[in-house]
Amino acid sequence: MSTVSLYEVSPRDGLQNEAAVLPTEAKAELIGRLVGAGVKDIEVTSFVRPRWIPQLSDAAELVRMLPRVEGVRYWALVPNRVGLERAMESGIRHVATFLSASETHNTKNVNRTVRESLASVEEVIGVARDDGIEVRSYISTVFGCPYEGDVPVENTLRIIERLMAAGAQRISLGDTTGMANPRQVREVIARVVAEGLPVESIAVHMHDTRGTALANALAAYELGVRQVDGSVGGMGGCPYAPGASGNAASEDMVFTFEAMGIDTGIDLEALAEAGCYAETLLGRELPGRFHLYWKGAHARAAKARTA
Ligand code: MG
């Protein structure tokens, strides 16, 4: 049977891009519900300097609160060596690094050139791998940059070569502001694979800013990619366009893959319930399409019962 795995980013990428600051217990509860739905890879927080992202300033406390479950991997984003060390102290054994394929985006995001970020990320990967920690590396703006427009695939290829040489085990290709289209996704992935990156090492991180996340994720799947990043309910807006959709909604992808006979290992109803829980916590309606459908169907069912 064909399979695809979901890498759930809502507790980190979702919350980082939401205004609400949630209590640590609520985050742990959300993560517990995601685990209950069958999600095996969850990016739970980020070890950036607490004052940079107040929503995630409880990183170490949260990690210590999480239940250890066989087969479940909790990932943390680490910006640099100091962040990696804090993550390791908390007990994290899976880390994600990040940098951008576009110079302007990278500079605006972390106030460093791509070259400077690469050196820092290589150091993080080396230290982590020496300690037996698993590493996934995000590359942002692979399919377009909000400042520069088109991003040459050569930028991505150069970065991938360095990340793999340093020991990164998976590369997540990011469509950071939802600019990609399925044809471009096919072209970029085909090129990256042709240049030597095994397709098993690729994940895609699509954004639904313009409604293309699901189509792009499916295009990646068709080329052999077997891990997709998603955020329950589509949690996490787009930082460049207030009110716009951001992360690909996990339920939309799980529904579609399962409907196509591709096993995700996830209980869609339980995942949808986790999305509704997240929405209650945030106090704003989440944009995921399956999420909205699910809520509507339940509201109608409840109305029918009381009528
Ligand atoms: Mg994202």
mmCIF file of C-alpha atoms and ligand atoms in Angstrom, residues 9 12-13 17 176 205-207 246-247, ligand 1:
data_model
loop_
_atom_site.group_PDB
_atom_site.id
_atom_site.type_symbol
_atom_site.label_atom_id
_atom_site.label_comp_id
_atom_site.label_asym_id
_atom_site.label_seq_id
_atom_site.Cartn_x
_atom_site.Cartn_y
_atom_site.Cartn_z
ATOM 1 C CA VAL A 9 3.989 21.927 12.504
ATOM 2 C CA ARG A 12 5.593 25.654 16.360
ATOM 3 C CA ASP A 13 4.997 27.177 12.913
ATOM 4 C CA ASN A 17 2.302 33.010 13.363
ATOM 5 C CA THR A 176 7.072 30.180 2.417
ATOM 6 C CA HIS A 205 6.325 22.636 3.337
ATOM 7 C CA MET A 206 3.550 24.223 1.339
ATOM 8 C CA HIS A 207 1.559 27.351 2.134
ATOM 9 C CA GLY A 246 -0.653 30.267 5.746
ATOM 10 C CA ASN A 247 0.357 26.684 6.387
HETATM 11 MG MG MG B 1 4.954 27.431 7.438
#
